[in-house]
Amino acid sequence: MNTAYTLTVTDTLDGVDAAVWQAMARGSPFVGYHFLRLLQATGCVHARQGWYPQYALLHQGGVLVGAAPCFLKTHSRGEFVFDQGWAQAFAAHGLPYYPKLVIASPFTPVQGPRLLAVDAQARLALAQGLRQFCEQSQASSVHSLFVNPEDRLALQRAGFMVREGVQFHWRNEAYDSTESFLAQLSQDKRKKMRQDSKYVAAAGISYRWLEGEQLTPEHLSFFYRCYVQTYVEHHSQPYLSEDFFQQAHAQGVLHFVLVLAERDKQPVACALNARAADTLYGRYWGSQEFVRGLHFETCYMQSIAYCIAHQLQIFEGGAQGEYKMARGLLPVSTYSAHYVAHPQFAQAIGDFLEQETMAVEGYVQELQAGNPFKPK
């Protein structure tokens, strides 16, 4: 790292200049100062959860010019970039994989800035400094998840290996109504989406979109019951607390949009999205009963309809799920960057990533061949 810079690490954002951090986050809500601070204040991010904050701060002449949301991890949960196989390989050779250093927005598979910096030079210095911090600490490796192109370039220059993944996003092609969107789909996909809507309507369910003052603590409490139920059905535990959601809304940390499904004015199911700039982020869903088509109508059709009505350009459907293509979401490549301190394992993982990248790119090509839209 350039000696003009100094890298320090802190386990709290107290005392960090919030305005400078926010400016370097460039409008990304999921690495914003207040979002990260609230995760820690509500206990969702804590050493006892296996997420030990190690916020990296880069100074030049006493001025904060770079920062990164870093965490020492003792497991790989809540990341959505799966490296458990790497951990097993380390263990098989009697080597510890954990703790590892993760640069990420906790529990949030959304691409965006991870190396917050005032310019490209500071960004590179931050990447180099994080590699040095790994080498000086007990961490086996550094993993920067869902990075944007600028960060990916800086991390590669600092010696990180790149891993490719796939998500599914919807783009607004200047649609003026949901019908104009549906008209662009192939006949079978259009029929399927309309069937889902008919099943839900036949069950007596209608929808409201709630945000701002319309979204009350009672609505969020209902959402949280649904959110917990989804985790229970998957034999897991929720990462986030109701207190986090209530405070995030009350303090304006996130701009929530709740898609609420009701029958006779009684809530049945919901999907909680977050809105920022021209993008709607699909985040959480849950229901109190099974209705055919309810999941897809609530999570996808209603969110797309909201985007069209509010002229948003992108709806990100969250991690994984090629089934989303049938709802008009198309494959998008995502990237993470990895530095492994052990040279032999770094070589082995590098070889693996070369093969995996070829497989992922082939998979994306196959997906693109199944484009749900009519040929233009």
CSV table of N, CA and C in Angstrom, one decimal, residues 33-194:
chain,number,residue,atom,x,y,z
A,33,TYR,N,-23.8,4.3,5.9
A,33,TYR,CA,-23.4,4.4,7.3
A,33,TYR,C,-24.5,4.0,8.3
A,34,HIS,N,-25.7,4.5,8.0
A,34,HIS,CA,-26.8,4.3,8.9
A,34,HIS,C,-27.3,2.9,8.9
A,35,PHE,N,-27.3,2.3,7.7
A,35,PHE,CA,-27.7,0.9,7.5
A,35,PHE,C,-26.8,0.0,8.3
A,36,LEU,N,-25.5,0.1,8.2
A,36,LEU,CA,-24.5,-0.7,8.9
A,36,LEU,C,-24.6,-0.5,10.4
A,37,ARG,N,-24.7,0.8,10.8
A,37,ARG,CA,-24.8,1.1,12.2
A,37,ARG,C,-26.0,0.5,12.8
A,38,LEU,N,-27.1,0.5,12.1
A,38,LEU,CA,-28.4,-0.1,12.7
A,38,LEU,C,-28.3,-1.6,12.8
A,39,LEU,N,-27.7,-2.3,11.8
A,39,LEU,CA,-27.5,-3.7,11.9
A,39,LEU,C,-26.7,-4.1,13.2
A,40,GLN,N,-25.7,-3.2,13.5
A,40,GLN,CA,-25.0,-3.5,14.7
A,40,GLN,C,-25.7,-3.1,16.0
A,41,ALA,N,-26.4,-2.0,15.9
A,41,ALA,CA,-27.1,-1.5,17.1
A,41,ALA,C,-28.3,-2.5,17.5
A,42,THR,N,-28.9,-3.1,16.5
A,42,THR,CA,-30.0,-4.1,16.8
A,42,THR,C,-29.5,-5.5,17.1
A,43,GLY,N,-28.2,-5.7,17.1
A,43,GLY,CA,-27.6,-7.0,17.4
A,43,GLY,C,-27.7,-8.0,16.2
A,44,CYS,N,-28.1,-7.6,15.0
A,44,CYS,CA,-28.1,-8.5,13.9
A,44,CYS,C,-26.7,-8.8,13.4
A,45,VAL,N,-25.8,-7.8,13.5
A,45,VAL,CA,-24.4,-8.0,13.3
A,45,VAL,C,-23.7,-7.9,14.6
A,46,HIS,N,-23.0,-9.0,15.0
A,46,HIS,CA,-22.4,-9.0,16.3
A,46,HIS,C,-21.4,-10.2,16.3
A,47,ALA,N,-20.4,-10.1,17.1
A,47,ALA,CA,-19.5,-11.3,17.2
A,47,ALA,C,-20.2,-12.6,17.6
A,48,ARG,N,-21.2,-12.5,18.4
A,48,ARG,CA,-21.9,-13.7,18.8
A,48,ARG,C,-22.7,-14.3,17.7
A,49,GLN,N,-23.0,-13.5,16.6
A,49,GLN,CA,-23.7,-14.0,15.4
A,49,GLN,C,-22.7,-14.5,14.4
A,50,GLY,N,-21.4,-14.4,14.7
A,50,GLY,CA,-20.4,-14.8,13.8
A,50,GLY,C,-20.0,-13.8,12.8
A,51,TRP,N,-20.5,-12.5,13.0
A,51,TRP,CA,-20.1,-11.4,12.2
A,51,TRP,C,-19.4,-10.3,13.1
A,52,TYR,N,-18.1,-10.4,13.2
A,52,TYR,CA,-17.4,-9.4,14.0
A,52,TYR,C,-17.0,-8.2,13.2
A,53,PRO,N,-17.5,-7.0,13.5
A,53,PRO,CA,-17.2,-5.9,12.6
A,53,PRO,C,-15.7,-5.5,12.7
A,54,GLN,N,-15.2,-5.3,11.5
A,54,GLN,CA,-13.8,-4.8,11.4
A,54,GLN,C,-13.8,-3.7,10.3
A,55,TYR,N,-14.5,-2.6,10.5
A,55,TYR,CA,-14.6,-1.6,9.5
A,55,TYR,C,-13.2,-1.1,9.2
A,56,ALA,N,-12.9,-1.1,7.9
A,56,ALA,CA,-11.6,-0.6,7.5
A,56,ALA,C,-11.7,0.9,7.1
A,57,LEU,N,-10.8,1.7,7.6
A,57,LEU,CA,-10.8,3.1,7.4
A,57,LEU,C,-9.4,3.5,6.8
A,58,LEU,N,-9.4,4.2,5.6
A,58,LEU,CA,-8.2,4.6,5.0
A,58,LEU,C,-8.1,6.2,5.1
A,59,HIS,N,-7.0,6.6,5.6
A,59,HIS,CA,-6.8,8.0,5.8
A,59,HIS,C,-5.6,8.5,5.0
A,60,GLN,N,-5.6,9.7,4.5
A,60,GLN,CA,-4.5,10.4,3.9
A,60,GLN,C,-4.4,11.8,4.5
A,61,GLY,N,-3.2,12.0,5.1
A,61,GLY,CA,-3.1,13.2,5.8
A,61,GLY,C,-4.1,13.5,6.9
A,62,GLY,N,-4.6,12.5,7.5
A,62,GLY,CA,-5.6,12.7,8.6
A,62,GLY,C,-7.0,12.8,8.1
A,63,VAL,N,-7.2,12.7,6.7
A,63,VAL,CA,-8.5,12.8,6.1
A,63,VAL,C,-9.0,11.5,5.7
A,64,LEU,N,-10.3,11.1,6.0
A,64,LEU,CA,-10.8,9.9,5.6
A,64,LEU,C,-11.1,9.9,4.1
A,65,VAL,N,-10.4,9.0,3.4
A,65,VAL,CA,-10.5,8.9,1.9
A,65,VAL,C,-11.0,7.6,1.4
A,66,GLY,N,-11.2,6.6,2.3
A,66,GLY,CA,-11.7,5.3,1.9
A,66,GLY,C,-12.2,4.5,3.1
A,67,ALA,N,-13.1,3.6,2.9
A,67,ALA,CA,-13.6,2.8,3.9
A,67,ALA,C,-14.2,1.5,3.3
A,68,ALA,N,-14.3,0.5,4.1
A,68,ALA,CA,-14.9,-0.8,3.7
A,68,ALA,C,-15.7,-1.4,4.8
A,69,PRO,N,-16.9,-1.9,4.5
A,69,PRO,CA,-17.6,-2.7,5.6
A,69,PRO,C,-17.1,-4.1,5.7
A,70,CYS,N,-16.2,-4.3,6.6
A,70,CYS,CA,-15.5,-5.6,6.8
A,70,CYS,C,-16.0,-6.3,8.0
A,71,PHE,N,-15.9,-7.7,8.0
A,71,PHE,CA,-16.4,-8.5,9.1
A,71,PHE,C,-15.5,-9.7,9.2
A,72,LEU,N,-15.0,-10.0,10.4
A,72,LEU,CA,-14.4,-11.3,10.6
A,72,LEU,C,-15.5,-12.3,10.8
A,73,LYS,N,-15.5,-13.4,10.0
A,73,LYS,CA,-16.5,-14.4,10.0
A,73,LYS,C,-16.0,-15.7,10.5
A,74,THR,N,-16.9,-16.4,11.3
A,74,THR,CA,-16.5,-17.7,11.8
A,74,THR,C,-17.4,-18.8,11.1
A,75,HIS,N,-18.1,-18.4,10.0
A,75,HIS,CA,-18.9,-19.3,9.2
A,75,HIS,C,-19.2,-18.6,7.9
A,76,SER,N,-19.9,-19.2,7.0
A,76,SER,CA,-20.2,-18.7,5.7
A,76,SER,C,-21.7,-18.4,5.5
A,77,ARG,N,-22.5,-18.3,6.5
A,77,ARG,CA,-23.9,-18.1,6.4
A,77,ARG,C,-24.2,-16.6,6.1
A,78,GLY,N,-25.3,-16.3,5.4
A,78,GLY,CA,-25.7,-14.9,5.2
A,78,GLY,C,-24.9,-14.2,4.1
A,79,GLU,N,-24.2,-15.0,3.2
A,79,GLU,CA,-23.3,-14.3,2.3
A,79,GLU,C,-23.8,-14.5,0.8
A,80,PHE,N,-24.4,-15.6,0.5
A,80,PHE,CA,-25.0,-15.9,-0.8
A,80,PHE,C,-23.9,-16.1,-1.9
A,81,VAL,N,-22.6,-16.2,-1.5
A,81,VAL,CA,-21.6,-16.6,-2.4
A,81,VAL,C,-20.9,-17.8,-1.6
A,82,PHE,N,-21.1,-19.0,-2.2
A,82,PHE,CA,-20.9,-20.2,-1.4
A,82,PHE,C,-19.5,-20.7,-1.5
A,83,ASP,N,-18.8,-20.8,-0.3
A,83,ASP,CA,-17.4,-21.2,-0.3
A,83,ASP,C,-17.2,-22.3,0.8
A,84,GLN,N,-18.3,-23.0,1.1
A,84,GLN,CA,-18.2,-24.1,2.1
A,84,GLN,C,-17.2,-25.2,1.7
A,85,GLY,N,-17.2,-25.4,0.4
A,85,GLY,CA,-16.3,-26.4,-0.2
A,85,GLY,C,-14.8,-26.1,0.1
A,86,TRP,N,-14.5,-24.8,0.0
A,86,TRP,CA,-13.2,-24.3,0.3
A,86,TRP,C,-12.9,-24.6,1.7
A,87,ALA,N,-13.8,-24.3,2.6
A,87,ALA,CA,-13.6,-24.5,4.0
A,87,ALA,C,-13.4,-26.0,4.3
A,88,GLN,N,-14.1,-26.9,3.7
A,88,GLN,CA,-13.9,-28.3,3.9
A,88,GLN,C,-12.6,-28.8,3.4
A,89,ALA,N,-12.1,-28.2,2.3
A,89,ALA,CA,-10.8,-28.5,1.8
A,89,ALA,C,-9.7,-28.1,2.8
A,90,PHE,N,-9.8,-26.9,3.3
A,90,PHE,CA,-8.8,-26.5,4.4
A,90,PHE,C,-8.9,-27.5,5.5
A,91,ALA,N,-10.1,-27.8,6.0
A,91,ALA,CA,-10.2,-28.7,7.2
A,91,ALA,C,-9.6,-30.1,6.9
A,92,ALA,N,-9.8,-30.6,5.7
A,92,ALA,CA,-9.2,-31.9,5.3
A,92,ALA,C,-7.7,-31.9,5.4
A,93,HIS,N,-7.1,-30.7,5.3
A,93,HIS,CA,-5.6,-30.7,5.3
A,93,HIS,C,-5.2,-30.1,6.7
A,94,GLY,N,-6.1,-30.1,7.7
A,94,GLY,CA,-5.7,-29.7,9.0
A,94,GLY,C,-5.4,-28.2,9.1
A,95,LEU,N,-6.0,-27.4,8.3
A,95,LEU,CA,-5.8,-25.9,8.3
A,95,LEU,C,-7.1,-25.2,8.6
A,96,PRO,N,-7.1,-24.1,9.4
A,96,PRO,CA,-8.3,-23.4,9.7
A,96,PRO,C,-8.7,-22.4,8.5
A,97,TYR,N,-9.9,-22.5,8.1
A,97,TYR,CA,-10.4,-21.5,7.1
A,97,TYR,C,-11.0,-20.3,7.8
A,98,TYR,N,-11.6,-20.6,8.9
A,98,TYR,CA,-12.2,-19.5,9.7
A,98,TYR,C,-11.3,-19.1,10.9
A,99,PRO,N,-11.2,-17.9,11.3
A,99,PRO,CA,-11.9,-16.7,10.7
A,99,PRO,C,-11.4,-16.3,9.3
A,100,LYS,N,-12.3,-15.8,8.6
A,100,LYS,CA,-12.0,-15.2,7.3
A,100,LYS,C,-12.5,-13.7,7.3
A,101,LEU,N,-12.0,-12.9,6.5
A,101,LEU,CA,-12.4,-11.5,6.4
A,101,LEU,C,-13.4,-11.3,5.2
A,102,VAL,N,-14.6,-10.8,5.5
A,102,VAL,CA,-15.6,-10.6,4.4
A,102,VAL,C,-15.9,-9.1,4.3
A,103,ILE,N,-15.8,-8.6,3.0
A,103,ILE,CA,-16.2,-7.3,2.7
A,103,ILE,C,-17.6,-7.3,2.0
A,104,ALA,N,-18.6,-6.9,2.7
A,104,ALA,CA,-19.9,-7.2,2.2
A,104,ALA,C,-21.0,-6.3,2.9
A,105,SER,N,-22.2,-6.3,2.3
A,105,SER,CA,-23.4,-5.9,3.0
A,105,SER,C,-24.0,-7.1,3.6
A,106,PRO,N,-24.0,-7.2,4.9
A,106,PRO,CA,-24.5,-8.4,5.5
A,106,PRO,C,-25.9,-8.8,5.1
A,107,PHE,N,-26.1,-10.1,4.7
A,107,PHE,CA,-27.4,-10.7,4.4
A,107,PHE,C,-28.0,-10.1,3.2
A,108,THR,N,-27.2,-9.5,2.3
A,108,THR,CA,-27.8,-8.7,1.2
A,108,THR,C,-27.1,-9.0,-0.1
A,109,PRO,N,-27.6,-9.8,-0.9
A,109,PRO,CA,-27.0,-10.2,-2.2
A,109,PRO,C,-27.3,-9.1,-3.3
A,110,VAL,N,-26.8,-7.9,-3.1
A,110,VAL,CA,-27.0,-6.8,-4.0
A,110,VAL,C,-25.7,-6.3,-4.4
A,111,GLN,N,-25.5,-6.2,-5.7
A,111,GLN,CA,-24.2,-5.7,-6.2
A,111,GLN,C,-24.1,-4.2,-6.0
A,112,GLY,N,-22.9,-3.7,-5.6
A,112,GLY,CA,-22.7,-2.3,-5.4
A,112,GLY,C,-21.3,-2.0,-4.9
A,113,PRO,N,-21.0,-0.8,-4.4
A,113,PRO,CA,-19.6,-0.5,-4.0
A,113,PRO,C,-19.3,-1.2,-2.7
A,114,ARG,N,-18.1,-1.7,-2.6
A,114,ARG,CA,-17.6,-2.4,-1.4
A,114,ARG,C,-16.3,-1.7,-0.9
A,115,LEU,N,-15.6,-1.1,-1.8
A,115,LEU,CA,-14.4,-0.3,-1.5
A,115,LEU,C,-14.9,1.2,-1.6
A,116,LEU,N,-15.3,1.7,-0.6
A,116,LEU,CA,-15.8,3.1,-0.6
A,116,LEU,C,-14.6,4.0,-0.6
A,117,ALA,N,-14.5,4.9,-1.6
A,117,ALA,CA,-13.3,5.7,-1.8
A,117,ALA,C,-13.6,6.9,-2.6
A,118,VAL,N,-12.7,7.9,-2.3
A,118,VAL,CA,-12.9,9.2,-3.0
A,118,VAL,C,-12.4,9.2,-4.4
A,119,ASP,N,-11.5,8.3,-4.8
A,119,ASP,CA,-11.0,8.2,-6.2
A,119,ASP,C,-10.4,6.8,-6.4
A,120,ALA,N,-9.9,6.5,-7.6
A,120,ALA,CA,-9.4,5.2,-8.0
A,120,ALA,C,-8.1,4.9,-7.2
A,121,GLN,N,-7.3,5.9,-7.0
A,121,GLN,CA,-6.0,5.7,-6.3
A,121,GLN,C,-6.3,5.2,-4.8
A,122,ALA,N,-7.2,5.9,-4.2
A,122,ALA,CA,-7.6,5.5,-2.8
A,122,ALA,C,-8.3,4.1,-2.8
A,123,ARG,N,-9.0,3.8,-3.8
A,123,ARG,CA,-9.7,2.5,-3.9
A,123,ARG,C,-8.6,1.4,-4.0
A,124,LEU,N,-7.6,1.6,-4.8
A,124,LEU,CA,-6.6,0.6,-5.0
A,124,LEU,C,-5.8,0.4,-3.7
A,125,ALA,N,-5.5,1.6,-3.0
A,125,ALA,CA,-4.8,1.5,-1.7
A,125,ALA,C,-5.6,0.8,-0.7
A,126,LEU,N,-6.9,0.9,-0.7
A,126,LEU,CA,-7.8,0.2,0.2
A,126,LEU,C,-7.7,-1.3,0.0
A,127,ALA,N,-7.8,-1.7,-1.3
A,127,ALA,CA,-7.7,-3.1,-1.6
A,127,ALA,C,-6.4,-3.7,-1.2
A,128,GLN,N,-5.3,-3.0,-1.4
A,128,GLN,CA,-4.0,-3.5,-1.0
A,128,GLN,C,-3.9,-3.5,0.5
A,129,GLY,N,-4.4,-2.5,1.2
A,129,GLY,CA,-4.3,-2.5,2.6
A,129,GLY,C,-5.1,-3.7,3.2
A,130,LEU,N,-6.3,-4.0,2.6
A,130,LEU,CA,-7.0,-5.1,3.2
A,130,LEU,C,-6.3,-6.5,3.0
A,131,ARG,N,-5.6,-6.6,1.9
A,131,ARG,CA,-4.8,-7.8,1.7
A,131,ARG,C,-3.7,-7.9,2.8
A,132,GLN,N,-3.0,-6.8,3.0
A,132,GLN,CA,-2.0,-6.7,4.0
A,132,GLN,C,-2.6,-7.0,5.4
A,133,PHE,N,-3.7,-6.5,5.7
A,133,PHE,CA,-4.4,-6.7,7.0
A,133,PHE,C,-4.6,-8.2,7.2
A,134,CYS,N,-5.1,-8.9,6.1
A,134,CYS,CA,-5.3,-10.3,6.2
A,134,CYS,C,-4.0,-11.1,6.5
A,135,GLU,N,-2.9,-10.7,5.8
A,135,GLU,CA,-1.7,-11.4,6.0
A,135,GLU,C,-1.1,-11.1,7.5
A,136,GLN,N,-1.5,-10.0,8.1
A,136,GLN,CA,-1.0,-9.7,9.4
A,136,GLN,C,-1.9,-10.2,10.5
A,137,SER,N,-3.1,-10.6,10.1
A,137,SER,CA,-4.0,-11.1,11.1
A,137,SER,C,-4.1,-12.6,11.1
A,138,GLN,N,-5.1,-13.2,11.8
A,138,GLN,CA,-5.3,-14.6,11.8
A,138,GLN,C,-6.3,-15.1,10.7
A,139,ALA,N,-6.7,-14.2,9.9
A,139,ALA,CA,-7.7,-14.5,8.8
A,139,ALA,C,-7.0,-15.4,7.7
A,140,SER,N,-7.7,-16.3,7.2
A,140,SER,CA,-7.2,-17.2,6.1
A,140,SER,C,-7.3,-16.5,4.8
A,141,SER,N,-8.2,-15.6,4.6
A,141,SER,CA,-8.6,-15.1,3.3
A,141,SER,C,-9.4,-13.8,3.4
A,142,VAL,N,-9.6,-13.1,2.3
A,142,VAL,CA,-10.5,-12.0,2.2
A,142,VAL,C,-11.4,-12.2,1.0
A,143,HIS,N,-12.7,-11.9,1.3
A,143,HIS,CA,-13.7,-12.1,0.3
A,143,HIS,C,-14.6,-10.9,0.1
A,144,SER,N,-14.6,-10.3,-1.0
A,144,SER,CA,-15.4,-9.1,-1.3
A,144,SER,C,-16.6,-9.5,-2.2
A,145,LEU,N,-17.8,-9.4,-1.6
A,145,LEU,CA,-18.9,-10.0,-2.3
A,145,LEU,C,-19.8,-9.0,-3.0
A,146,PHE,N,-20.3,-9.4,-4.2
A,146,PHE,CA,-21.2,-8.6,-5.0
A,146,PHE,C,-20.6,-7.2,-5.3
A,147,VAL,N,-19.4,-7.2,-5.9
A,147,VAL,CA,-18.6,-6.0,-6.1
A,147,VAL,C,-19.1,-5.4,-7.4
A,148,ASN,N,-19.0,-4.0,-7.5
A,148,ASN,CA,-19.2,-3.3,-8.8
A,148,ASN,C,-18.0,-3.4,-9.7
A,149,PRO,N,-18.1,-2.9,-10.9
A,149,PRO,CA,-16.9,-3.0,-11.8
A,149,PRO,C,-15.7,-2.3,-11.3
A,150,GLU,N,-15.8,-1.1,-10.7
A,150,GLU,CA,-14.7,-0.3,-10.3
A,150,GLU,C,-13.9,-1.1,-9.2
A,151,ASP,N,-14.7,-1.6,-8.2
A,151,ASP,CA,-14.0,-2.4,-7.2
A,151,ASP,C,-13.4,-3.7,-7.7
A,152,ARG,N,-14.1,-4.3,-8.6
A,152,ARG,CA,-13.5,-5.5,-9.2
A,152,ARG,C,-12.1,-5.3,-9.8
A,153,LEU,N,-12.0,-4.2,-10.6
A,153,LEU,CA,-10.7,-3.8,-11.2
A,153,LEU,C,-9.7,-3.6,-10.1
A,154,ALA,N,-10.0,-2.8,-9.1
A,154,ALA,CA,-9.0,-2.5,-8.0
A,154,ALA,C,-8.6,-3.8,-7.3
A,155,LEU,N,-9.5,-4.6,-7.0
A,155,LEU,CA,-9.2,-5.9,-6.3
A,155,LEU,C,-8.4,-6.8,-7.2
A,156,GLN,N,-8.6,-6.9,-8.4
A,156,GLN,CA,-7.8,-7.7,-9.3
A,156,GLN,C,-6.4,-7.1,-9.4
A,157,ARG,N,-6.2,-5.8,-9.4
A,157,ARG,CA,-4.9,-5.2,-9.4
A,157,ARG,C,-4.2,-5.5,-8.1
A,158,ALA,N,-4.9,-5.7,-7.0
A,158,ALA,CA,-4.3,-6.0,-5.7
A,158,ALA,C,-4.0,-7.5,-5.5
A,159,GLY,N,-4.3,-8.3,-6.5
A,159,GLY,CA,-4.0,-9.7,-6.5
A,159,GLY,C,-5.2,-10.6,-6.1
A,160,PHE,N,-6.4,-10.1,-6.1
A,160,PHE,CA,-7.6,-10.9,-5.8
A,160,PHE,C,-8.0,-11.7,-7.0
A,161,MET,N,-8.6,-12.9,-6.8
A,161,MET,CA,-9.2,-13.7,-7.8
A,161,MET,C,-10.7,-13.4,-7.9
A,162,VAL,N,-11.2,-13.4,-9.1
A,162,VAL,CA,-12.6,-13.0,-9.4
A,162,VAL,C,-13.4,-14.3,-9.6
A,163,ARG,N,-14.6,-14.2,-9.0
A,163,ARG,CA,-15.6,-15.3,-9.1
A,163,ARG,C,-16.9,-14.8,-9.7
A,164,GLU,N,-17.4,-15.5,-10.7
A,164,GLU,CA,-18.7,-15.0,-11.3
A,164,GLU,C,-19.9,-15.8,-10.8
A,165,GLY,N,-21.0,-15.1,-10.7
A,165,GLY,CA,-22.3,-15.7,-10.3
A,165,GLY,C,-23.4,-15.2,-11.2
A,166,VAL,N,-24.6,-15.6,-11.0
A,166,VAL,CA,-25.7,-15.2,-11.8
A,166,VAL,C,-26.9,-14.8,-10.9
A,167,GLN,N,-27.5,-13.7,-11.2
A,167,GLN,CA,-28.8,-13.3,-10.7
A,167,GLN,C,-29.8,-13.0,-11.8
A,168,PHE,N,-31.0,-12.6,-11.4
A,168,PHE,CA,-32.1,-12.4,-12.4
A,168,PHE,C,-32.7,-11.0,-12.1
A,169,HIS,N,-32.6,-10.1,-13.1
A,169,HIS,CA,-33.2,-8.8,-12.9
A,169,HIS,C,-34.2,-8.5,-14.0
A,170,TRP,N,-35.1,-7.6,-13.7
A,170,TRP,CA,-36.1,-7.1,-14.7
A,170,TRP,C,-35.7,-5.7,-15.1
A,171,ARG,N,-35.9,-5.4,-16.4
A,171,ARG,CA,-35.6,-4.0,-16.8
A,171,ARG,C,-36.8,-3.4,-17.5
A,172,ASN,N,-37.0,-2.2,-17.2
A,172,ASN,CA,-38.2,-1.5,-17.7
A,172,ASN,C,-37.9,-0.9,-19.1
A,173,GLU,N,-38.5,-1.5,-20.1
A,173,GLU,CA,-38.3,-1.1,-21.5
A,173,GLU,C,-39.4,0.0,-21.9
A,174,ALA,N,-39.5,1.0,-21.0
A,174,ALA,CA,-40.4,2.1,-21.2
A,174,ALA,C,-41.9,1.6,-21.3
A,175,TYR,N,-42.2,0.6,-20.5
A,175,TYR,CA,-43.6,0.1,-20.5
A,175,TYR,C,-44.5,1.1,-19.9
A,176,ASP,N,-45.7,1.3,-20.4
A,176,ASP,CA,-46.6,2.2,-19.9
A,176,ASP,C,-47.7,1.6,-19.1
A,177,SER,N,-47.7,0.2,-19.0
A,177,SER,CA,-48.7,-0.5,-18.2
A,177,SER,C,-48.2,-2.0,-18.1
A,178,THR,N,-48.8,-2.7,-17.2
A,178,THR,CA,-48.4,-4.1,-17.1
A,178,THR,C,-48.8,-4.9,-18.3
A,179,GLU,N,-49.9,-4.5,-19.0
A,179,GLU,CA,-50.3,-5.1,-20.2
A,179,GLU,C,-49.3,-4.9,-21.3
A,180,SER,N,-48.7,-3.8,-21.4
A,180,SER,CA,-47.6,-3.6,-22.4
A,180,SER,C,-46.4,-4.4,-22.1
A,181,PHE,N,-46.1,-4.7,-20.8
A,181,PHE,CA,-45.0,-5.6,-20.5
A,181,PHE,C,-45.4,-7.0,-20.9
A,182,LEU,N,-46.6,-7.5,-20.5
A,182,LEU,CA,-47.0,-8.8,-20.8
A,182,LEU,C,-47.1,-9.1,-22.3
A,183,ALA,N,-47.4,-8.1,-23.0
A,183,ALA,CA,-47.5,-8.2,-24.5
A,183,ALA,C,-46.2,-8.6,-25.1
A,184,GLN,N,-45.1,-8.2,-24.4
A,184,GLN,CA,-43.8,-8.5,-25.0
A,184,GLN,C,-43.3,-9.9,-24.7
A,185,LEU,N,-44.0,-10.6,-23.8
A,185,LEU,CA,-43.5,-12.0,-23.5
A,185,LEU,C,-44.0,-13.0,-24.5
A,186,SER,N,-43.4,-14.1,-24.6
A,186,SER,CA,-43.8,-15.2,-25.4
A,186,SER,C,-45.2,-15.7,-24.9
A,187,GLN,N,-45.9,-16.3,-25.8
A,187,GLN,CA,-47.3,-16.6,-25.5
A,187,GLN,C,-47.4,-17.5,-24.2
A,188,ASP,N,-46.6,-18.5,-24.1
A,188,ASP,CA,-46.7,-19.4,-23.0
A,188,ASP,C,-46.3,-18.8,-21.6
A,189,LYS,N,-45.3,-17.9,-21.7
A,189,LYS,CA,-45.0,-17.1,-20.4
A,189,LYS,C,-46.1,-16.2,-20.0
A,190,ARG,N,-46.6,-15.5,-21.0
A,190,ARG,CA,-47.7,-14.5,-20.8
A,190,ARG,C,-48.9,-15.3,-20.2
A,191,LYS,N,-49.2,-16.4,-20.7
A,191,LYS,CA,-50.4,-17.2,-20.3
A,191,LYS,C,-50.2,-17.6,-18.8
A,192,LYS,N,-48.9,-18.1,-18.5
A,192,LYS,CA,-48.6,-18.5,-17.2
A,192,LYS,C,-48.8,-17.4,-16.1
A,193,MET,N,-48.3,-16.2,-16.5
A,193,MET,CA,-48.4,-15.1,-15.5
A,193,MET,C,-49.9,-14.7,-15.3
A,194,ARG,N,-50.6,-14.7,-16.4
A,194,ARG,CA,-52.0,-14.3,-16.3
A,194,ARG,C,-52.8,-15.4,-15.5
